[in-house]
C-alpha positions as a Markdown table, in Angstrom:
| # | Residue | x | y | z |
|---|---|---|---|---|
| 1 | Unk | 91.3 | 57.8 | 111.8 |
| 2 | Unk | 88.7 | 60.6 | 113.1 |
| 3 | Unk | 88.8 | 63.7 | 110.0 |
| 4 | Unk | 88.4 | 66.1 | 112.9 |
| 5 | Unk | 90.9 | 65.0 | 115.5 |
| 6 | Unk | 94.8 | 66.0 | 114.1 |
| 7 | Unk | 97.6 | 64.0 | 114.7 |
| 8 | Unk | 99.4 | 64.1 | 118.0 |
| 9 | Unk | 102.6 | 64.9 | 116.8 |
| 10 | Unk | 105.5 | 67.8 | 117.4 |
| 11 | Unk | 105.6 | 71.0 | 115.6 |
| 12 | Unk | 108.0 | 71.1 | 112.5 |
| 13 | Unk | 108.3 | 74.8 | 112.5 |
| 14 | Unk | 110.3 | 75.0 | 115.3 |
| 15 | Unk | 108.2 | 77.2 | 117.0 |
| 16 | Unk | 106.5 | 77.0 | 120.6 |
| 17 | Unk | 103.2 | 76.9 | 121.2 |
| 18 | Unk | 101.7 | 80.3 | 121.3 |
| 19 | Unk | 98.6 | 79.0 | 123.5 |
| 20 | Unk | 100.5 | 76.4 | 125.8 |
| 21 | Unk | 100.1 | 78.5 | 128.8 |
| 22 | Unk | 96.3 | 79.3 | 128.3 |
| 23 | Unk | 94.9 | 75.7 | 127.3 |
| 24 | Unk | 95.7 | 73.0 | 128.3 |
| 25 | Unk | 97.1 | 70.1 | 125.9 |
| 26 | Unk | 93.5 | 68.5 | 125.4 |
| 27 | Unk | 91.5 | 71.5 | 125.3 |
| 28 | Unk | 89.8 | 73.2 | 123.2 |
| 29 | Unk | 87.6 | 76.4 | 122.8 |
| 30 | Unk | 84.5 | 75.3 | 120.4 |
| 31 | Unk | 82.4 | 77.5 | 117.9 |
| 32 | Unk | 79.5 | 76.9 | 115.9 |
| 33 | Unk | 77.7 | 79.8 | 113.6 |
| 34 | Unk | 76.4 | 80.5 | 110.3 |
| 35 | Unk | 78.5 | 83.1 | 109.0 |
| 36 | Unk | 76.6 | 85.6 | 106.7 |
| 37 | Unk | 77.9 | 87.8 | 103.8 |
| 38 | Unk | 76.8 | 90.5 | 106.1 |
| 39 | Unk | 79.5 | 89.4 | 108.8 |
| 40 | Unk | 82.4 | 89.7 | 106.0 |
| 41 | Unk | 81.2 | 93.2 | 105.0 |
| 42 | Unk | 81.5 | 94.5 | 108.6 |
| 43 | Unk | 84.3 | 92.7 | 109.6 |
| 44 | Unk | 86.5 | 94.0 | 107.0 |
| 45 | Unk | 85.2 | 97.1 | 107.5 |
| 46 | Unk | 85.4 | 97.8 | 111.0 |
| 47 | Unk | 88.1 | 95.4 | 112.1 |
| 48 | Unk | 91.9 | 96.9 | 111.3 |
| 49 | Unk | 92.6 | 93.8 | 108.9 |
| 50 | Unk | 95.6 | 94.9 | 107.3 |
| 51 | Unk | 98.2 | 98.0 | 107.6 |
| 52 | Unk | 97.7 | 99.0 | 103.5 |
| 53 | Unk | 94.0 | 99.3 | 104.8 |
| 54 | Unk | 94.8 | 101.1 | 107.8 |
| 55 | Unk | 97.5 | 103.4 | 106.3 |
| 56 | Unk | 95.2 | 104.7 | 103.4 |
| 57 | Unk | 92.8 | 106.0 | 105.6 |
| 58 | Unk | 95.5 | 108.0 | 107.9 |
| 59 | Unk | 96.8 | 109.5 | 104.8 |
| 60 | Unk | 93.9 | 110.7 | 103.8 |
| 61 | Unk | 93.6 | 112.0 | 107.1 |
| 62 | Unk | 96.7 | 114.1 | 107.0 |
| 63 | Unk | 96.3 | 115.0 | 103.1 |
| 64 | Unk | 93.0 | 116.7 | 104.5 |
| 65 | Unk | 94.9 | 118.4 | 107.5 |
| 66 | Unk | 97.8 | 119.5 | 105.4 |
| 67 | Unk | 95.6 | 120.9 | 102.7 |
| 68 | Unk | 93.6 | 122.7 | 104.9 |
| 69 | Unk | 96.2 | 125.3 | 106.2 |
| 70 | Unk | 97.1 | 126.3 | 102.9 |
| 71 | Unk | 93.3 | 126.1 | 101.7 |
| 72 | Unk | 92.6 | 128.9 | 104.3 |
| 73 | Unk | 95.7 | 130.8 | 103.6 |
| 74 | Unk | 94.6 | 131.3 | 99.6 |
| 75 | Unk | 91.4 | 132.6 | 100.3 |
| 76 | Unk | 92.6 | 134.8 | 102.8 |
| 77 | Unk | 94.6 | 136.2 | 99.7 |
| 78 | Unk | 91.8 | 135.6 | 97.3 |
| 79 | Unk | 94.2 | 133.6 | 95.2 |
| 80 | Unk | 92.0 | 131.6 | 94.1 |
| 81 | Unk | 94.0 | 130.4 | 91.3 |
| 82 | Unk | 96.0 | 129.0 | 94.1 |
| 83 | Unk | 92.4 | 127.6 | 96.0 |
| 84 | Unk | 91.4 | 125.9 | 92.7 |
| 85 | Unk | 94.3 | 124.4 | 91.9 |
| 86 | Unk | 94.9 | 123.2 | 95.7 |
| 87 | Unk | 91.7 | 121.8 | 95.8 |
| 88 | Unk | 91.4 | 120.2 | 92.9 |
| 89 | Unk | 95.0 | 118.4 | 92.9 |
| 90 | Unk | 93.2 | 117.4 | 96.7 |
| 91 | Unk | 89.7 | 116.0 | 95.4 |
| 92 | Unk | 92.2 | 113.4 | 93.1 |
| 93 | Unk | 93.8 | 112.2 | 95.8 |
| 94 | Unk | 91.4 | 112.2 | 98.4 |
| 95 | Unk | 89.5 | 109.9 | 95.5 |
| 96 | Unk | 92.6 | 107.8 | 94.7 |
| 97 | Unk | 93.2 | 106.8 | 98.2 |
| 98 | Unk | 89.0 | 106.1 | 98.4 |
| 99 | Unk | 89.1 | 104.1 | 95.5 |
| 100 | Unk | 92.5 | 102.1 | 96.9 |
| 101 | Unk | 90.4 | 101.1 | 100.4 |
| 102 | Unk | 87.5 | 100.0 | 98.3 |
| 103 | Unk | 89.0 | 98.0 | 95.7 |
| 104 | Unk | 91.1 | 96.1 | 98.9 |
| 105 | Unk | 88.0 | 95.6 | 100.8 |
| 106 | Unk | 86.1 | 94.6 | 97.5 |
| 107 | Unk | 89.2 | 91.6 | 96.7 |
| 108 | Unk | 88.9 | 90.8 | 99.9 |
| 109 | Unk | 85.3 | 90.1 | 100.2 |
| 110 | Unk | 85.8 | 88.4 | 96.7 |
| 111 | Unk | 88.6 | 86.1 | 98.2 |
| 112 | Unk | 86.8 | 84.7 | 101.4 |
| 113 | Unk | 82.8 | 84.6 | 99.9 |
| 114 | Unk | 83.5 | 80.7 | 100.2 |
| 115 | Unk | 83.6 | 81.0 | 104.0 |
| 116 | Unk | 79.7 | 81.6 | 103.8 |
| 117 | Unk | 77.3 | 79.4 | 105.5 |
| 118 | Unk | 76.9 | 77.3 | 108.2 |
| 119 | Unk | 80.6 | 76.2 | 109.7 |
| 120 | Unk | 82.0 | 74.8 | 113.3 |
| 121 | Unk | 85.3 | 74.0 | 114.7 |
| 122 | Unk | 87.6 | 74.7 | 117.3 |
| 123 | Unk | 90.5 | 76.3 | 118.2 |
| 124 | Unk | 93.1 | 74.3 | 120.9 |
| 125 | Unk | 97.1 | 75.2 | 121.8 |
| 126 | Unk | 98.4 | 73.5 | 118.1 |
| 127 | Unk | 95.4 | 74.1 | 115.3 |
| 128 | Unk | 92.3 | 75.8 | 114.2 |
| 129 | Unk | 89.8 | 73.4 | 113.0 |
| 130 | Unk | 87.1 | 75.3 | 110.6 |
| 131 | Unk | 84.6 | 72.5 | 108.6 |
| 132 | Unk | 81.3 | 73.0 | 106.4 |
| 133 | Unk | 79.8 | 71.2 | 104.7 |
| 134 | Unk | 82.1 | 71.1 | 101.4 |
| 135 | Unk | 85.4 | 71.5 | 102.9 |
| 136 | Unk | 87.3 | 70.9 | 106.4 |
| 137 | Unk | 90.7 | 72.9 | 107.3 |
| 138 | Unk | 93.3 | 72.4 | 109.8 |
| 139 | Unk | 95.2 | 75.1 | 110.2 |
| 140 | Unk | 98.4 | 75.7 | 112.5 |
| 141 | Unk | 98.5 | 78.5 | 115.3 |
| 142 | Unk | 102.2 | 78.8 | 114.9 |
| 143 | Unk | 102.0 | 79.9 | 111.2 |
| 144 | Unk | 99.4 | 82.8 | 112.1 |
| 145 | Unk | 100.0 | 85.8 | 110.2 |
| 146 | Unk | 98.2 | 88.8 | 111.9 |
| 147 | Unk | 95.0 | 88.4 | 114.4 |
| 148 | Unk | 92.9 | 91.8 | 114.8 |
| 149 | Unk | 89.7 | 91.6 | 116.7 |
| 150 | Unk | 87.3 | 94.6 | 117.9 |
| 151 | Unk | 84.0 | 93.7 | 120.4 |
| 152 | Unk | 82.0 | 91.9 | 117.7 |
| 153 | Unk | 84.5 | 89.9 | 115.0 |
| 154 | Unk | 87.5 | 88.3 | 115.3 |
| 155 | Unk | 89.9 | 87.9 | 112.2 |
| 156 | Unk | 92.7 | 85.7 | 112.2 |
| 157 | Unk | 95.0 | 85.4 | 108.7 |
| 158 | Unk | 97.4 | 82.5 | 107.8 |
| 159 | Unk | 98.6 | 83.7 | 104.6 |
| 160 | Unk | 101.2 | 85.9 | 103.8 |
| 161 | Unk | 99.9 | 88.0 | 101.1 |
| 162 | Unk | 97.0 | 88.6 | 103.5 |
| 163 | Unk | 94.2 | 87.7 | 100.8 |
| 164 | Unk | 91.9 | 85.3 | 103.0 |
| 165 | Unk | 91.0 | 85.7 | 106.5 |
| 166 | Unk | 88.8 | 83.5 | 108.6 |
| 167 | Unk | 86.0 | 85.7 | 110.7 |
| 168 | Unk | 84.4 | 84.4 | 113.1 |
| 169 | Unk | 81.8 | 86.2 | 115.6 |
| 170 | Unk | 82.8 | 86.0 | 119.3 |
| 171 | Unk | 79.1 | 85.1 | 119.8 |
| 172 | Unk | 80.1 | 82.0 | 117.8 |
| 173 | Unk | 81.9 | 80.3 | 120.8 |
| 174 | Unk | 80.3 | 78.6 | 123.2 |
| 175 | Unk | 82.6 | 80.8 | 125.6 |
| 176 | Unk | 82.4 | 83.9 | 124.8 |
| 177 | Unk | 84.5 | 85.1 | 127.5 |
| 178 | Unk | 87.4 | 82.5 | 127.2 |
| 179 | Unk | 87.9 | 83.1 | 123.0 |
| 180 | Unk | 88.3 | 86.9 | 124.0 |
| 181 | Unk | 91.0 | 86.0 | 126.1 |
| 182 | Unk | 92.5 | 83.7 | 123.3 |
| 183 | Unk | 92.0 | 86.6 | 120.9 |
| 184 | Unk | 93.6 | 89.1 | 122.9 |
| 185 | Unk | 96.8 | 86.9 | 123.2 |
| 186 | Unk | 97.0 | 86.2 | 119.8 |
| 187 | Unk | 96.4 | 89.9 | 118.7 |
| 188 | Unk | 99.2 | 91.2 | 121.0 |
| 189 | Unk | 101.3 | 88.0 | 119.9 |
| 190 | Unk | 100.5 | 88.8 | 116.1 |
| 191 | Unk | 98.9 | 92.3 | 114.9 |
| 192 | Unk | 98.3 | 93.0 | 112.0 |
| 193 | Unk | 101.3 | 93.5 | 109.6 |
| 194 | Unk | 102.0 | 94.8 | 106.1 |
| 195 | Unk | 101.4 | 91.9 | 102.9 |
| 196 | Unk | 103.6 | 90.6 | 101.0 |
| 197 | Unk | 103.7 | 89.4 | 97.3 |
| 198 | Unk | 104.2 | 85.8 | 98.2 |
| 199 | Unk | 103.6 | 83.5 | 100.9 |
| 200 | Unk | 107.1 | 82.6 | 102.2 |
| 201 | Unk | 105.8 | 79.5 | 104.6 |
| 202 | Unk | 104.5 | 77.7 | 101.5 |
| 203 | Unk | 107.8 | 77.5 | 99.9 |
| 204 | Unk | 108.9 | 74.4 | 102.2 |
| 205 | Unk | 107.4 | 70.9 | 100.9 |
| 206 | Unk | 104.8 | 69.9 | 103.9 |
| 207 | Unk | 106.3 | 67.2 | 106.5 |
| 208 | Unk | 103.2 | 66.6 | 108.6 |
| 209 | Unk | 101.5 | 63.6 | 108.7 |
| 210 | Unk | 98.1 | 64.0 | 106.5 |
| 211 | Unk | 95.3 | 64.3 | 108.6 |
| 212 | Unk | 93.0 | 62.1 | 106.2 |
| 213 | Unk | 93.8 | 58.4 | 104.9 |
| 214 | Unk | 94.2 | 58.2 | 101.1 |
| 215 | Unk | 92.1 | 56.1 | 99.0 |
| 216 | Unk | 93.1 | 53.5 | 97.1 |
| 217 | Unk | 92.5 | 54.7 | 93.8 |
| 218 | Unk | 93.8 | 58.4 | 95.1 |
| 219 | Unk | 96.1 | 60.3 | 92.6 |
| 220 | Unk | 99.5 | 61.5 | 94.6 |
| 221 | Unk | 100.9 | 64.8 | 93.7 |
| 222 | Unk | 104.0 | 66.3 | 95.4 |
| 223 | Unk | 106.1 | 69.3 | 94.8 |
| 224 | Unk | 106.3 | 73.0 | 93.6 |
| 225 | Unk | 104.4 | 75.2 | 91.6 |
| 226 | Unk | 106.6 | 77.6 | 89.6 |
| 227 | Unk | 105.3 | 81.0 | 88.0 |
| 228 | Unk | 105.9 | 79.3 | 84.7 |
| 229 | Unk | 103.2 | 76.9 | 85.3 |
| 230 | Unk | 100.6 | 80.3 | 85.4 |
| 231 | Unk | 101.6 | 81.4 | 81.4 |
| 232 | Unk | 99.0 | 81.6 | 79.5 |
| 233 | Unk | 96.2 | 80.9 | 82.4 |
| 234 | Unk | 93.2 | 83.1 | 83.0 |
| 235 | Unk | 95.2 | 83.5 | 86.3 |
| 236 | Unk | 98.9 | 84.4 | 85.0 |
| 237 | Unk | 97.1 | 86.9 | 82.7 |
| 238 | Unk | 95.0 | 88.8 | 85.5 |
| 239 | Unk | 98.0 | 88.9 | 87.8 |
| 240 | Unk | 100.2 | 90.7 | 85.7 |
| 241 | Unk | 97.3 | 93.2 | 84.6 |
| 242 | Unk | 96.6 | 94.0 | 88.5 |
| 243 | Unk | 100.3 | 94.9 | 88.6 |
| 244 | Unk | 100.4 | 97.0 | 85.9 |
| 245 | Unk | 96.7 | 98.4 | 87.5 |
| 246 | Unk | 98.8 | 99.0 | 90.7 |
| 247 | Unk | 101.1 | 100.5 | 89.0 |
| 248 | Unk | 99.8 | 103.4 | 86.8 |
| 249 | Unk | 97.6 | 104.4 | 90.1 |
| 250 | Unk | 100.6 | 104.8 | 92.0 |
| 251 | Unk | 102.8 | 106.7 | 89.1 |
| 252 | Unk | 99.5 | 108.9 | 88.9 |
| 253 | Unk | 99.1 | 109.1 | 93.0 |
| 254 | Unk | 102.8 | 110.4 | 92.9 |
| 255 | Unk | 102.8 | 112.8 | 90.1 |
| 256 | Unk | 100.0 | 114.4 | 91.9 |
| 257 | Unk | 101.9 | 114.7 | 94.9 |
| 258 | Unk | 104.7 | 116.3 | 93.6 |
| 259 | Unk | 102.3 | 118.5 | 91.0 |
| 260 | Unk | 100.9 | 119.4 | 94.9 |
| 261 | Unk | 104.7 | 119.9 | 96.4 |
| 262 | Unk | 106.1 | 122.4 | 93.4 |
| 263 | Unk | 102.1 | 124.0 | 93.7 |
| 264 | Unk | 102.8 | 125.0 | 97.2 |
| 265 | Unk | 106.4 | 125.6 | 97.7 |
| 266 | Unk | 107.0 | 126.7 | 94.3 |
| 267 | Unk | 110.8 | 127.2 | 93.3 |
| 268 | Unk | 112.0 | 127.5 | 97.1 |
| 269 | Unk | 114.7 | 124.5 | 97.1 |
| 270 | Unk | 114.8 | 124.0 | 101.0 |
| 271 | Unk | 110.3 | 123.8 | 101.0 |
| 272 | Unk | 110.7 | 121.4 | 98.1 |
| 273 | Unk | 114.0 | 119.6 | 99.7 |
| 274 | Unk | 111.7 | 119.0 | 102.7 |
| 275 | Unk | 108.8 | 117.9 | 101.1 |
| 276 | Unk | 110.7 | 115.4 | 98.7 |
| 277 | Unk | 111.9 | 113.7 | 101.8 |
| 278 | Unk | 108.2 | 113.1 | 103.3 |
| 279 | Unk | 107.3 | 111.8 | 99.7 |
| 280 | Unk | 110.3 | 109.7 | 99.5 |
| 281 | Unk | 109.2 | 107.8 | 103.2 |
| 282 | Unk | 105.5 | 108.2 | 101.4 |
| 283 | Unk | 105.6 | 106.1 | 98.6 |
| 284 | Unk | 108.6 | 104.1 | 99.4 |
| 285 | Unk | 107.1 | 100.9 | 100.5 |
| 286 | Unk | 104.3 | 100.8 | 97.6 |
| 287 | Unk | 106.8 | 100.8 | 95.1 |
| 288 | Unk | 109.1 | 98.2 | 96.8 |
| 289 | Unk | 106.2 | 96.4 | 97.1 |
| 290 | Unk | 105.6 | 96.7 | 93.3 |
| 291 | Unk | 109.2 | 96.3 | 92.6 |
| 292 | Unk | 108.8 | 93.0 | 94.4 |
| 293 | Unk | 105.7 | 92.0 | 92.9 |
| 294 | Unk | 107.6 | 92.7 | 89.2 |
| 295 | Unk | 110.5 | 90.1 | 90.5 |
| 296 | Unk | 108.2 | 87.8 | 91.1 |
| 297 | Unk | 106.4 | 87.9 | 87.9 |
| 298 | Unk | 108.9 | 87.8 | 85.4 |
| 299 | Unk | 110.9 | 85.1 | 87.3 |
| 300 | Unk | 109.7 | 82.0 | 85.6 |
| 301 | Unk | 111.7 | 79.6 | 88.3 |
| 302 | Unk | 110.1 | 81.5 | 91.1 |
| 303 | Unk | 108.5 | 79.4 | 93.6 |
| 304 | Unk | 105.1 | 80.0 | 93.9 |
| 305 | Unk | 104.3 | 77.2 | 97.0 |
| 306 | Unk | 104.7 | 73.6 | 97.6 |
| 307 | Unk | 102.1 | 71.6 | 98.1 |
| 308 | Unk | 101.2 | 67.7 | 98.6 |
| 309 | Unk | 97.7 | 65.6 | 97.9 |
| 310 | Unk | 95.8 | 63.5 | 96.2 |
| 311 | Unk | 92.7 | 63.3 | 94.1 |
| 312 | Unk | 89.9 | 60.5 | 94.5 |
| 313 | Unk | 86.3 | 60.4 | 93.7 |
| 314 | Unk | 84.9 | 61.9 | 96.7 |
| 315 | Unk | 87.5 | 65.1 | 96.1 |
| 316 | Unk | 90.5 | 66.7 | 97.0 |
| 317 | Unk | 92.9 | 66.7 | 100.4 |
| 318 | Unk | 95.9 | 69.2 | 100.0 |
| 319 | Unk | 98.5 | 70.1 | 102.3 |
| 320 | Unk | 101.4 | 73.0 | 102.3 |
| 321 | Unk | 103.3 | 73.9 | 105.9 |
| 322 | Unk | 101.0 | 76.4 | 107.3 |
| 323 | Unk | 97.9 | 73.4 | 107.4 |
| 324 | Unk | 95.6 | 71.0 | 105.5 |
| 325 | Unk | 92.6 | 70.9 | 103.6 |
| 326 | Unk | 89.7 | 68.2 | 102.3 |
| 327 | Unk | 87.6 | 69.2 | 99.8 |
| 328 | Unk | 84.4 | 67.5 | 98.3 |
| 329 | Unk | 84.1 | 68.0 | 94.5 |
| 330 | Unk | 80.9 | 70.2 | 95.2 |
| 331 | Unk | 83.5 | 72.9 | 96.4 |
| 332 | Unk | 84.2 | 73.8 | 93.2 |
| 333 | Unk | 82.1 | 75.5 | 90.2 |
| 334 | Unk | 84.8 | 75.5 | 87.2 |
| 335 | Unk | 88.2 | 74.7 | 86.4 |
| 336 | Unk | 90.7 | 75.3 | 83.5 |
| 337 | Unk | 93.6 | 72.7 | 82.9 |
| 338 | Unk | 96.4 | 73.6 | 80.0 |
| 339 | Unk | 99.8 | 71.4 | 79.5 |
| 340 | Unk | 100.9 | 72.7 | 83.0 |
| 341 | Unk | 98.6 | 73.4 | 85.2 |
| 342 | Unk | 95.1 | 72.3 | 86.5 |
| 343 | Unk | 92.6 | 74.9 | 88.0 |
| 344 | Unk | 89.5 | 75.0 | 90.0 |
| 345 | Unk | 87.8 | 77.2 | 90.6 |
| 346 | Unk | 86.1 | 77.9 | 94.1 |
| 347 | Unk | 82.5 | 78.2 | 94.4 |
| 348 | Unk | 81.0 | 81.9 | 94.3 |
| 349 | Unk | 84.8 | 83.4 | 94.8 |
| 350 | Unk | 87.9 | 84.3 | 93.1 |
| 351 | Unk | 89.7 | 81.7 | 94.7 |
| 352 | Unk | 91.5 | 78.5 | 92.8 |
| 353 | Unk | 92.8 | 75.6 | 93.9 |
| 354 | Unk | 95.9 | 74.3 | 91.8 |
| 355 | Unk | 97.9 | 71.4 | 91.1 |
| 356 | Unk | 101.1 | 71.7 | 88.5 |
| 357 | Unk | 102.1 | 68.7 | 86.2 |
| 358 | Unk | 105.5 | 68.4 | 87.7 |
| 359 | Unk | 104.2 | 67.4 | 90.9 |
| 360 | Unk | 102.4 | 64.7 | 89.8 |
| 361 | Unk | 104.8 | 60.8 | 89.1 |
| 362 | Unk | 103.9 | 60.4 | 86.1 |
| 363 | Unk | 102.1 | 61.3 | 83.2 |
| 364 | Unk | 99.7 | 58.9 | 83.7 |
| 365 | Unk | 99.1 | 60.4 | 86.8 |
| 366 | Unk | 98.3 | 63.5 | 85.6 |
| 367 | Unk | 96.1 | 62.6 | 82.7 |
| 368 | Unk | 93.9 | 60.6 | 85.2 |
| 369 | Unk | 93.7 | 63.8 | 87.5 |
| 370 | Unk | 92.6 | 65.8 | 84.5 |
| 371 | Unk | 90.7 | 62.8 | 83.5 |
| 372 | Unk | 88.7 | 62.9 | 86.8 |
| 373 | Unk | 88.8 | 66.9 | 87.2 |
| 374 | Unk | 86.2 | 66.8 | 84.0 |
| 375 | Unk | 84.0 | 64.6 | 85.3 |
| 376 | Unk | 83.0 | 65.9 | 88.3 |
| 377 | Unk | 83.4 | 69.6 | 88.0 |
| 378 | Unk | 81.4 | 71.5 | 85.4 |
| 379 | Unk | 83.6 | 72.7 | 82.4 |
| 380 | Unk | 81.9 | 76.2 | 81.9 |
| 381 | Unk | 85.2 | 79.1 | 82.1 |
| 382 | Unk | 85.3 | 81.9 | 84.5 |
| 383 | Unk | 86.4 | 85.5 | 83.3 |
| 384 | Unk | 86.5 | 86.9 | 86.7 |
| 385 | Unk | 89.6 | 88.6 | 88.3 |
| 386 | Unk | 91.0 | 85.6 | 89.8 |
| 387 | Unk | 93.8 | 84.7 | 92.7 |
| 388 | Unk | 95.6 | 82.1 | 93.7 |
| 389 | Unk | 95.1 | 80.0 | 96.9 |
């Protein structure tokens, strides 16, 4: 079987073809580049990647414009009680919401520094295809996420939570022209969209057939990973600190607010009736979103994905619904493995690859897994912030 050529089989999703009207069933739109760290720095931050990023910067926007008014109106009354307070309350915010974009473009550029280097691939109506030298993805059109593009980069995301994106240069194809047209149809088919806390298409068990033939000696896993399998990781740990992280900024953001609300309107109950309201629509989805991610944390049985593989000696293939990977052992730079869960740790981001011991047929199974995990991947710990792939 040809590693770069994907089965010719049906979709499982029960979804049609996003691209059947613009390629035909054998083609395919080609791309070769070598994608620098520079590219991921602009393309995040000129490209509108996600709405969290997008909706930060308008509301800073109309903090500014709203402030201003009343700005104007205190010195005009040389209340400048009223000016310092006004404009102080506004420098916090105005640094809250600067600090929120950065920290999302920083993760971000954490999650996908992996993608550096040279890489080719293709794009064609049922799959993106995106190969370097450590690892080769398949990846299926009909599970794209949100697709934003501007003259130079073009993003397209498969996952859910919206913390890896594949960028690739529209100089990249070897038809420039034709992958604008592609991108334009997927962006209007998918824009972006706001994250969520998990990845709802990787709670389904995988039914496609694996793109790569197992070895002989390979190691089968199959199955879910549960939130109880992260206790007591590097992982688990860091993911409930970047709640509680998200959390105090957003209790501080909105006592601000408020501080700003009763500084303005003072005791006058229809002013602060009517500026309630705007917070309420304000904040609403943040905090649902961190209600959300609070479920999800302290659910033990929660599902975090399904996946299926194997493990041999020249690495690791995985596979969840949305597409498929292989992996060369030279991928990854450390790993951590406890009674539950084995780790590894992608080179030069905070990205793992994981592997639970329930989905593995036996315990045998999993001790030679471990057993091979040690040998070819160094043993040295990471203590960065770390995310789940």
């Amino acid at each position: 079987m040809n590693p770069y050529e994907p089965p010719q089989s049906e979709l499982t999703l029960g979804h049609a073809p996003i691209l059947a009207d613009l390629l035909e069933p054998n083609q395919r739109i080609e791309f070769s580049l070598e994608l620098r760290r520079e590219d991921l720095v602009r393309a995040f931050a000129e490209v509108k990647t996600r709405v969290d990023i997008t909706t930060k910067r308008e509301l800073g926007r109309l903090l500014l414009f709203l402030s201003a008014p009343f700005l104007l109106l205190g010195l005009l009354m040389s209340s400048w009680r009223l000016v310092g307070l006004l404009s102080l309350v506004t420098l916090v915010l105005c640094v809250i919401i600067v600090l929120g974009r950065w920290s999302i473009r920083r993760n971000l550029l954490a999650l996908n520094l992996h993608r550096i280097g040279e890489i080719r691939g293709y794009i064609d109506k049922e799959y993106v295809c995106i190969s370097h030298a450590r690892q080769t993805r398949f990846v299926r059109i009909d599970c794209l996420v949100s697709s934003s593009q501007n003259d130079r980069y073009w993003v397209l995301c498969f996952d859910e939570t919206q913390s890896q994106f594949d960028v690739i240069p529209f100089s990249a194809f070897a038809n420039p022209l034709e992958a604008k047209v592609i991108a334009d149809r997927l962006t209007q088919t998918k824009p972006i969209c706001a994250p969520k806390v998990l990845d709802e298409q990787r709670v389904l068990l995988p039914s496609d057939p694996p793109m790569f033939p197992a070895s002989e000696s390979a190691i089968i896993y199959s199955g879910a990973l549960l939130i109880a399998d992260l206790e007591g990781t590097q992982l688990g740990t860091s993911l409930k600190k970047n709640f509680l992280r998200t959390l105090v900024a957003m209790s501080i953001f909105t006592l601000l607010i408020i501080g700003s609300i009763l500084l303005v309107a003072g005791m006058n109950w229809f002013s602060m009736s009517f500026s309630m309201v705007c917070l309420f629509f304000l904040i609403y989805k943040p905090f649902r979103m961190i209600f959300e991610s609070r479920q999800v944390l302290h659910d033990d049985q929660k599902v975090v994905m399904q996946s299926k593989g194997w493990f041999d000696s020249t690495g690791q293939f995985a596979m969840s619904t949305t597409g498929q990977t292989k992996a060369k052992w030279s991928l990854f730079e450390s790993f951590e493995i406890n009674e539950n869960v084995l780790m590894m740790k992608v080179q030069g981001a905070n990205l793992w690859h994981l592997a639970a011991r329930r989905q593995f047929l036996s315990d045998a199974d999993w001790d030679a897994a471990c057993k091979l995990v040690r040998e070819k991947i160094p043993s040295r710990d990471s203590e960065e912030l770390l995310v789940a792939h």
